[in-house]
Coordinates of C-alpha atoms in Angstrom, one line a residue:
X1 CA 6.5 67.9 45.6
X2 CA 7.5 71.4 47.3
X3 CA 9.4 70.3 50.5
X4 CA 7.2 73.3 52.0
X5 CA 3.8 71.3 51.2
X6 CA 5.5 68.0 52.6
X7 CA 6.3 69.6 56.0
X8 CA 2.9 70.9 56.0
X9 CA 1.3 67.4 55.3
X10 CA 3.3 66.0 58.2
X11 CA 2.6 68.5 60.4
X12 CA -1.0 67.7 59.7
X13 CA -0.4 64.3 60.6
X14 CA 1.5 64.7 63.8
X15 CA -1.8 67.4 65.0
X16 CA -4.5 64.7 64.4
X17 CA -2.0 62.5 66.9
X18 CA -0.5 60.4 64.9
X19 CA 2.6 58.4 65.8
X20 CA 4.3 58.4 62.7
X21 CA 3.5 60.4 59.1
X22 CA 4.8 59.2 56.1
X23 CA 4.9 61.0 52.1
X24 CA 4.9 58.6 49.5
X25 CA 5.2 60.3 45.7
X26 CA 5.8 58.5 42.7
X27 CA 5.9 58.9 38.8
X28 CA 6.8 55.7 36.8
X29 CA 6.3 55.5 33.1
X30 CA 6.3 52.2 31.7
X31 CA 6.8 50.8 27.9
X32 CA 6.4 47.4 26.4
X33 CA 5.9 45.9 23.1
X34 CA 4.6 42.5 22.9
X35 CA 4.0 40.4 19.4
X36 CA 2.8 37.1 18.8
X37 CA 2.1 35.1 15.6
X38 CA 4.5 37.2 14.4
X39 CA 2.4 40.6 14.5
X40 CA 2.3 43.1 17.1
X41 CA -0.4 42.3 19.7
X42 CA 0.6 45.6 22.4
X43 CA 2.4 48.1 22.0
X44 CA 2.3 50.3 25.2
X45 CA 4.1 53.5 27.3
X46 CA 2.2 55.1 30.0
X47 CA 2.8 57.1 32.6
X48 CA 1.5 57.1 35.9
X49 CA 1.2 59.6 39.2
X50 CA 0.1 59.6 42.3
X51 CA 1.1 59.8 46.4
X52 CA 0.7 57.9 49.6
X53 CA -0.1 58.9 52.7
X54 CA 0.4 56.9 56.1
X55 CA -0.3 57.6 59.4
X56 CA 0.8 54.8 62.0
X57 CA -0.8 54.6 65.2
X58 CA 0.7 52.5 67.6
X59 CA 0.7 49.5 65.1
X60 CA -2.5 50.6 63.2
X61 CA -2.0 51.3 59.9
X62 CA -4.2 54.0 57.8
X63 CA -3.6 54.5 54.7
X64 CA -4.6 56.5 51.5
X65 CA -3.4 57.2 48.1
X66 CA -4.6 60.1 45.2
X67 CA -3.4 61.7 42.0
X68 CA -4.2 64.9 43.0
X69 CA -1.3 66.7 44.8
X70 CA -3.2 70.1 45.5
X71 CA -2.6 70.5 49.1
X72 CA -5.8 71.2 50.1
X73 CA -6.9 67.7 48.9
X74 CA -4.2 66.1 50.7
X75 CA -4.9 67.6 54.2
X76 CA -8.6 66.6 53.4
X77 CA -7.1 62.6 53.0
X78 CA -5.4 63.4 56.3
X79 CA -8.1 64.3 58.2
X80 CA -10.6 61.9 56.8
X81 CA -7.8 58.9 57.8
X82 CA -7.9 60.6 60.9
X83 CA -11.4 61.0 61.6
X84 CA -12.2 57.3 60.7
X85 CA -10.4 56.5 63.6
X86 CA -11.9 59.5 65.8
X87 CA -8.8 61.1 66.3
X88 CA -9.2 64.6 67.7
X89 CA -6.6 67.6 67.1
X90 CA -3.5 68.2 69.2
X91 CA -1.6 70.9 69.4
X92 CA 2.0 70.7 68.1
X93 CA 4.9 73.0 66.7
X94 CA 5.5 73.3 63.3
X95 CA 7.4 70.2 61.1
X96 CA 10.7 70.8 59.7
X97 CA 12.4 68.3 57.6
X98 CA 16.0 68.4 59.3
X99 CA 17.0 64.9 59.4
X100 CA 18.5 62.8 56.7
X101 CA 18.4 63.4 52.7
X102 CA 19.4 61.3 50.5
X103 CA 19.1 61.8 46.4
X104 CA 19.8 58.6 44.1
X105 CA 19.8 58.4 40.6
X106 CA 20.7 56.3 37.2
X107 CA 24.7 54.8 37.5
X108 CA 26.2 56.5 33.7
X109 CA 26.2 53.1 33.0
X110 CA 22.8 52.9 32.1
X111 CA 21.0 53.4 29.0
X112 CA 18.1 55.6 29.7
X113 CA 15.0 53.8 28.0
X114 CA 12.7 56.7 27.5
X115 CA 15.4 57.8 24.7
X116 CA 15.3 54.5 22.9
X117 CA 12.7 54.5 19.9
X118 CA 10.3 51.7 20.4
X119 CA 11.3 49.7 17.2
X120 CA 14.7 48.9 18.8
X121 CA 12.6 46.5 20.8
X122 CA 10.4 45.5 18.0
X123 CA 13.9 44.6 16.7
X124 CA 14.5 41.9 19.1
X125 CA 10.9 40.6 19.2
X126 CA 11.4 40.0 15.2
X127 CA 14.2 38.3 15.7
X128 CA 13.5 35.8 18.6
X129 CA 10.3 35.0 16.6
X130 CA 12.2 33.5 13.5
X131 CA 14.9 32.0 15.4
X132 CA 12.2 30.2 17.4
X133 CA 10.1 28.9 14.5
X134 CA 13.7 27.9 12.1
X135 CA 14.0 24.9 15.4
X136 CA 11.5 23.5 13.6
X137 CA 8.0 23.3 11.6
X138 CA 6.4 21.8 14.8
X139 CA 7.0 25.3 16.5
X140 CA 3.1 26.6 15.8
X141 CA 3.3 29.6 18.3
X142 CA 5.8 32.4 19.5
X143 CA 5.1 35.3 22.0
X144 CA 7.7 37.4 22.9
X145 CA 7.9 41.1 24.5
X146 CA 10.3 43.6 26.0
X147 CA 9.1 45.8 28.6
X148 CA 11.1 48.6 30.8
X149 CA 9.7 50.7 33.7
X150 CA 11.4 54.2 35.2
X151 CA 10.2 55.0 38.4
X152 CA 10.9 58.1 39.9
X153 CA 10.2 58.4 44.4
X154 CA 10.4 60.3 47.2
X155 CA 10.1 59.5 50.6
X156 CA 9.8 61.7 53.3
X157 CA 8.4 60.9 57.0
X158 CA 8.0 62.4 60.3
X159 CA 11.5 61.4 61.4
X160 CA 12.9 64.0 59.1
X161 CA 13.3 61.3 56.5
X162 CA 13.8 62.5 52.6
X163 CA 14.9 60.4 49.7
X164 CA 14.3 60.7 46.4
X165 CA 15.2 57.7 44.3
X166 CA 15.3 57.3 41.1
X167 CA 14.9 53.5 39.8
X168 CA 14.9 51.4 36.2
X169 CA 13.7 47.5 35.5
X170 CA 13.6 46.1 32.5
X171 CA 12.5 42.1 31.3
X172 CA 11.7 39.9 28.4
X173 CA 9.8 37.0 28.2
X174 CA 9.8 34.2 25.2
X175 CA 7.4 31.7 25.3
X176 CA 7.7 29.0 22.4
X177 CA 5.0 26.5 21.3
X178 CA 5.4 22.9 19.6
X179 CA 2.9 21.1 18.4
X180 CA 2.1 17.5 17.7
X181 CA -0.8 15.1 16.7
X182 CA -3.1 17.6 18.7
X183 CA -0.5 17.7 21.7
X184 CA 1.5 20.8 23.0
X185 CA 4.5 22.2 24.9
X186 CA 5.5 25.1 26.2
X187 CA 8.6 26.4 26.9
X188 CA 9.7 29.6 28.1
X189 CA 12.5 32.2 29.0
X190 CA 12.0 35.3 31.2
X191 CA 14.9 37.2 32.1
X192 CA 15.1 40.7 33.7
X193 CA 17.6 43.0 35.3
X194 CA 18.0 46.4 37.0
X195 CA 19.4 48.1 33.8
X196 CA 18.2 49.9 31.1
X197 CA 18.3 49.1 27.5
X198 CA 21.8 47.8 27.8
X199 CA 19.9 45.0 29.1
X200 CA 18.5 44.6 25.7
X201 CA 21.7 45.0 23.8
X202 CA 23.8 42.6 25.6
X203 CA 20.4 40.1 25.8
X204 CA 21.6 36.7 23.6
X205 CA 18.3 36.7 22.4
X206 CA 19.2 33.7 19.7
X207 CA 20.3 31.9 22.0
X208 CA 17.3 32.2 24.2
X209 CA 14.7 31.5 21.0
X210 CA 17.0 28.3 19.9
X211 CA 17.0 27.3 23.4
X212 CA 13.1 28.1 24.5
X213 CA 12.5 25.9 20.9
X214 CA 14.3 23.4 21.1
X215 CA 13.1 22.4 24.5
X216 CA 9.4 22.4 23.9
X217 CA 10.3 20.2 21.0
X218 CA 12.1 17.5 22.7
X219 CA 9.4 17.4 25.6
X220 CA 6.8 17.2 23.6
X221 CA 7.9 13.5 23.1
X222 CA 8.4 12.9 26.4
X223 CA 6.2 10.5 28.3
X224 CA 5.0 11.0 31.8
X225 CA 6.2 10.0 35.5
X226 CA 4.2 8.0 37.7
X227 CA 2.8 9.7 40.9
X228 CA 4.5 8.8 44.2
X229 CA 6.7 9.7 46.9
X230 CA 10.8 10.1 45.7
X231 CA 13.7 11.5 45.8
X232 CA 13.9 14.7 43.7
X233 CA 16.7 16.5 42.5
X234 CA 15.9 20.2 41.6
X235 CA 17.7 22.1 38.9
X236 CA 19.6 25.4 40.1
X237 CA 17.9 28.7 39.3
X238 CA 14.3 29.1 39.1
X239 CA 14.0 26.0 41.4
X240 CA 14.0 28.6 43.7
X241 CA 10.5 29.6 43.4
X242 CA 9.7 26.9 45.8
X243 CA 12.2 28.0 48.8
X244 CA 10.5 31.8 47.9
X245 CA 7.1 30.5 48.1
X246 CA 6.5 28.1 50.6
X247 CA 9.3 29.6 52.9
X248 CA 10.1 32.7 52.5
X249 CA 6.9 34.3 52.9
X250 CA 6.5 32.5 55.9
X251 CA 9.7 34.3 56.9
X252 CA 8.4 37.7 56.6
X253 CA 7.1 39.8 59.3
X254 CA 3.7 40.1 57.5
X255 CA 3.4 36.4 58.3
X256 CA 4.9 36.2 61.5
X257 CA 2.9 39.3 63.6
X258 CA 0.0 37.4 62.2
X259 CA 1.0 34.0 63.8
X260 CA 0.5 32.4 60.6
X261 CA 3.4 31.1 59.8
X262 CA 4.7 27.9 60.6
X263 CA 8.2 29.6 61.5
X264 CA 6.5 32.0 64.3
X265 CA 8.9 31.5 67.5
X266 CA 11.2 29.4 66.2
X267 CA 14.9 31.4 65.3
X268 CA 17.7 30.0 66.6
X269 CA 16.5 26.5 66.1
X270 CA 17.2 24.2 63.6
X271 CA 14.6 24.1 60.2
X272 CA 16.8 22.1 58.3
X273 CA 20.3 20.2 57.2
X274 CA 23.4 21.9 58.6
X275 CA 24.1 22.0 54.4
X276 CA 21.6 24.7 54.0
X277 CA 22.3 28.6 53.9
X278 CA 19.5 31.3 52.9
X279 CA 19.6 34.9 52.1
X280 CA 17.3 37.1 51.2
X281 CA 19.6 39.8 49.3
X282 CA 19.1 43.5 47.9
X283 CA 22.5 44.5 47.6
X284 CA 23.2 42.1 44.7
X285 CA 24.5 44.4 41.5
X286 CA 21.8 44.6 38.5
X287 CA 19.3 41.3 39.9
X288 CA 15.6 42.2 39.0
X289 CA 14.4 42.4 43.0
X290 CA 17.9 45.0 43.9
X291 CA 17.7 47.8 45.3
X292 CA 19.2 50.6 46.8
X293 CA 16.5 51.9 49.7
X294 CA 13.2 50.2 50.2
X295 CA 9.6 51.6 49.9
X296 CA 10.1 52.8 53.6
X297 CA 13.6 54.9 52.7
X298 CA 15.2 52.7 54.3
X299 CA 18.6 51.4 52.8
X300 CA 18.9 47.8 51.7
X301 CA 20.9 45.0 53.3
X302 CA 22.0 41.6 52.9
X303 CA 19.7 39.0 55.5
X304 CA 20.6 35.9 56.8
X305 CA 17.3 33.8 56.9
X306 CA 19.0 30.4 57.7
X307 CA 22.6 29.4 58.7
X308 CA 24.1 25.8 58.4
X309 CA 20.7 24.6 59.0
X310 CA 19.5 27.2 61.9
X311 CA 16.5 29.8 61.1
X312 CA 18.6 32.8 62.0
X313 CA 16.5 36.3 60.7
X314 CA 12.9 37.5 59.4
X315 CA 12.2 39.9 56.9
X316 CA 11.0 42.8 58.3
X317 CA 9.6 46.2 57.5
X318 CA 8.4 49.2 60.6
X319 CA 5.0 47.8 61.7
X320 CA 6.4 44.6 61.0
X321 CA 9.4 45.6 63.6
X322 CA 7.3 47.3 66.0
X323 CA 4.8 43.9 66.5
X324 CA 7.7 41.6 66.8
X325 CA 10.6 43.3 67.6
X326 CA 12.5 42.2 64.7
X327 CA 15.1 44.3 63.5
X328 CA 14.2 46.2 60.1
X329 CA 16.0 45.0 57.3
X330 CA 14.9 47.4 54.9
X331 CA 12.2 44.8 53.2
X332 CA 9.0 47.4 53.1
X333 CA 8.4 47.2 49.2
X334 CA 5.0 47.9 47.7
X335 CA 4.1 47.9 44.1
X336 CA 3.0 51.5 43.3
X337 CA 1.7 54.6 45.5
X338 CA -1.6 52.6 45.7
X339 CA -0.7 50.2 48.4
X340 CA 1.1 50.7 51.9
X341 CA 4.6 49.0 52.0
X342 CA 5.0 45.5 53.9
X343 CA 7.5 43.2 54.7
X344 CA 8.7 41.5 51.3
X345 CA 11.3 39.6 49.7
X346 CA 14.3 41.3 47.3
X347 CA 16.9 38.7 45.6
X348 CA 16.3 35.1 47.6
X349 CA 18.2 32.8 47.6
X350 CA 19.6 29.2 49.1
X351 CA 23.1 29.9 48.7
X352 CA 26.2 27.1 46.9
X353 CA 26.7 23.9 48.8
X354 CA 29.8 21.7 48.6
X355 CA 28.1 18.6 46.8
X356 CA 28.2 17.4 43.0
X357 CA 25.8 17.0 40.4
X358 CA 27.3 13.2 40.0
X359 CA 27.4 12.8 43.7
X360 CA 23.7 14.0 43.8
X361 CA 22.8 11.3 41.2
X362 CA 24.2 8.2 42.4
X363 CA 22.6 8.4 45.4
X364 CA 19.1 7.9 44.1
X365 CA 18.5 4.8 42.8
X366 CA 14.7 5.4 40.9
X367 CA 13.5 9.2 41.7
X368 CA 12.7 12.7 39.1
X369 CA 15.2 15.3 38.0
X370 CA 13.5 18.7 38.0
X371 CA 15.7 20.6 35.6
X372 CA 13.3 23.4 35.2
X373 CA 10.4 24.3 37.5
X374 CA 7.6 26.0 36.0
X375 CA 4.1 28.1 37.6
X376 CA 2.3 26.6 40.6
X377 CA 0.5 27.9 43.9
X378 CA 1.3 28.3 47.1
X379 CA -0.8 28.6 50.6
X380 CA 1.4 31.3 52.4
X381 CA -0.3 30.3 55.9
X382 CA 0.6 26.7 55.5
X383 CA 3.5 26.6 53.4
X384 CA 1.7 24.0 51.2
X385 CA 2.6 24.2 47.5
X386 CA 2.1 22.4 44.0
X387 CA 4.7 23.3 41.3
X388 CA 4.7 22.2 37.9
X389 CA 7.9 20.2 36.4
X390 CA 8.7 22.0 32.9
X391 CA 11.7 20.3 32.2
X392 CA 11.7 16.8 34.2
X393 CA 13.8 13.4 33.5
X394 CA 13.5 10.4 35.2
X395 CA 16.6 9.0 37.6
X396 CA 17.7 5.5 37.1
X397 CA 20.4 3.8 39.0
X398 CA 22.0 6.9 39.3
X399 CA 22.1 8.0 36.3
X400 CA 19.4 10.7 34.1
X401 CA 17.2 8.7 31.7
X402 CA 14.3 9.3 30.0
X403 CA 12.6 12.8 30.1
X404 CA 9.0 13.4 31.7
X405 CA 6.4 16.1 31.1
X406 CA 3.6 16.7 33.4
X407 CA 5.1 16.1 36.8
X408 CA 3.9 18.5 39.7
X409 CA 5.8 18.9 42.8
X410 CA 3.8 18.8 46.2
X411 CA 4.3 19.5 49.8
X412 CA 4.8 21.9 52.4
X413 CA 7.8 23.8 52.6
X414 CA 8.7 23.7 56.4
X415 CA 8.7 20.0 55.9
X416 CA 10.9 19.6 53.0
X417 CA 13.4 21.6 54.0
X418 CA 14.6 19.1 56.4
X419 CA 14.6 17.0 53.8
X420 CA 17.0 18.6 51.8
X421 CA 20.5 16.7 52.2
X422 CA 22.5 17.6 49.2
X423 CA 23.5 21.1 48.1
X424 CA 25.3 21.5 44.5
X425 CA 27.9 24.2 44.0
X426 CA 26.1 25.8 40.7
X427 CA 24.2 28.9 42.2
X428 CA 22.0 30.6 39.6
X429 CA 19.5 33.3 39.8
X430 CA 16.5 33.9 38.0
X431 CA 14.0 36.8 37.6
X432 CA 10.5 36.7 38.9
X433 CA 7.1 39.0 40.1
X434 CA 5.5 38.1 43.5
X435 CA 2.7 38.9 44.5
X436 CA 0.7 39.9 47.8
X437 CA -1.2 42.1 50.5
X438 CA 1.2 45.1 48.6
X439 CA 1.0 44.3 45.3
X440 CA 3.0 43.0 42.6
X441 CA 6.7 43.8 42.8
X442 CA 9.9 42.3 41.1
X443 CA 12.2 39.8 42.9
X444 CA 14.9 37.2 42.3
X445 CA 14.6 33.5 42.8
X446 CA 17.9 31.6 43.2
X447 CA 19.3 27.9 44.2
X448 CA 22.2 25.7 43.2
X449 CA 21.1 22.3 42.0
X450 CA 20.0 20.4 45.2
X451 CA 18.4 17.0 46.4
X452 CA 15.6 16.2 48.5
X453 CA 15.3 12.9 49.7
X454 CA 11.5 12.8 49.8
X455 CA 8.6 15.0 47.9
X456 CA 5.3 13.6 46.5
X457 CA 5.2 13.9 43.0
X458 CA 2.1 13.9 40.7
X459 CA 2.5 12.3 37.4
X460 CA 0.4 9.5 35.7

């Protein structure tokens, strides 16, 4: 957009009295293929437009988004914001943008993907699909796809803020199917990065299909656990899910200015064992939830959530700050032009421990190894959550016996996280999309193995 239209737009803003005037514009195209039973079920590239406009009053937040950028049109959005609030004109002098700029774009590392020819994707998909089905004639469905977004931003705000940003995600996802005497597994791989298609030439996808195939295979004779309370050890990486889920949401701002968290009042105290330490993380090079200024403009940073055991920091983005008087930690994301940014999470993560996968073991005499979480829900107001078990094996005398299928997790995340005694050293992060009040956006789960001494789990 014409800088000229921009100062014009926030001028507009500051005469209907507004506090604060903010210029979201974005353009993102997106591609992905997807195939399944071995023929191409999507093959998609779109490209989308549009802009934002947000006028804070005080902590009020009115918001409105088009894909029309005549100017016209969006002075009419600011007065009709303004009028539904029965703001009046004020006089003021004309807006300049003199503060801060800021331009960022691709590292020369990266592989643009709007110059790669779809059929270096279709590529891949071809060959995860017959690496997945040689595991074995029990394999009776494969669906696999490769998708990449560019997004291309610019901020500007009534504080003389302008940065443009340029940004690129790209993921996979394998999901691989056995099948016997009428019963099923699946298994599944997802991984994602901020990268381009170098991302998809350095992906191991045989290793991934062998992998993904091999797994549903050997669960789908596995027998089941029986419901109760135990001790649960949780594999490292996408274990993580749980920690994002049932507490780190509660650790956002969103949460908190509403009072409906179960963390509302309580930094500085202790949550949990002096073994756990939690960040939430944008800085981290190439994760899927990185990045380099948040939907606000404001640069990322590294957040201590919890310290040896003591809730130390919330997310938070502007309203977020102004409610609560948290800090901002540049956590304002929002998943297109069509929503207004809100405190969310980036790359979290508990972070290594000192403790050993055998030490972890022979402390639980009968209890569940969760090697691999799968889906589940979550109640963001209570913390209560039920996750599903994908890859699950039964403790014995300190020692991993048989595997289990079909064991749920259940509980409330501000009360297992005192439970949590054991930390392993093996940190690993995995991919994922969350979603809420501002839409689906892309962040990183993470955990190193770790035990909890008490969670009820469903089973049989």
């Amino acid at each position: 957009m014409n800088p000229s239209n921009i100062e014009t737009l926030i001028d507009a803003g500051k005469k209907r009295k507004a506090d604060f005037v903010e210029i979201y514009e974005e353009e993102s195209r997106n591609s992905s293929i997807a195939l399944r039973d071995q023929k191409i079920e999507q093959s998609l590239a779109a490209t989308d437009y549009g802009i934002g406009i947000r006028l804070i009053y005080g902590t009020d937040v009115l918001y409105a988004y088009t894909s029309n950028d005549d100017l016209e049109h969006l002075l009419s959005l600011i007065n009709l914001l303004a009028d539904s609030r029965g703001e009046g004109a004020a006089s003021s002098g004309a807006f300049t943008l003199a503060g801060s700029s800021s331009k960022y774009s691709f590292s020369p590392r990266v592989h643009d993907p709007r110059k790669v020819a779809p059929f270096r994707k279709l590529e891949l998909l071809q060959t995860a699909d017959h690496i997945a089905r040689k595991v074995s004639s029990k394999i009776v469905q494969v669906g696999v796809s490769a998708s990449d977004i560019v997004t291309n931003v610019l901020i500007a705000n009534s504080e003389g803020l302008f940065v443009e940003d340029l940004r690129v995600r790209s993921r996979f996802y394998l999901s691989v199917t056995a099948e016997k005497s009428g019963e099923r597994f699946v298994a599944s791989e997802s991984p994602g990065a901020v990268k381009g298609f170098e991302f998809f030439e350095s992906l191991p996808v045989e290793e991934l299909a062998r992998s993904a195939g091999e797994r549903a295979l050997f669960m789908l004779d596995a027998g089941y656990i029986e419901g109760k309370k135990m001790p649960v050890i949780m594999g490292n990486g996408f274990g993580g899910v749980i920690f994002h889920e049932a507490c780190g949401h509660p650790l956002e701002t969103e949460a908190i200015r509403k009072k409906s968290s179960p963390f509302v009042g309580k930094l500085g105290e202790q949550i949990a064992q002096s073994c756990l330490t939690a960040y939430d993380d944008g800085t981290i090079e190439d994760q899927y939830g990185t990045i380099r200024v948040d939907d606000e403009g404001m640069p990322t940073q590294r957040t201590l959530l919890i310290q040896n055991g003591v809730l130390k920091g919330y997310l938070s983005d502007r309203v977020g700050s102004l409610e609560t008087g948290v800090p901002r930690t540049g956590s304002g994301r929002r998943e297109s032009y069509q929503y207004a940014p809100v405190s969310r999470m980036r790359n979290t993560y508990i972070a290594a421990g000192n403790d050993t996968m055998d030490s972890m073991l022979a402390s639980v005499d009968f209890g569940l190894y969760a090697k691999r979480m799968g889906g589940g829900s979550v109640n963001p107001a209570t913390g209560e959550f039920n996750f599903a078990v994908e890859e699950g094996y039964v403790i014995r005398n300190g020692k991993i016996a048989e595997p289990v299928r079909g064991a749920t997790l259940i509980g409330k995340g501000h009360e297992i996280l005192p439970g949590i005694s054991m930390v392993g050293k093996d940190l690993e992060l995995a991919a994922g999309t969350c979603g809420a009040s501002s839409g689906s956006i892309p962040v990183t789960v993470g955990q190193p193995s770790l035990k909890v001494d008490e969670i009820l789990v469903g089973g049989r």
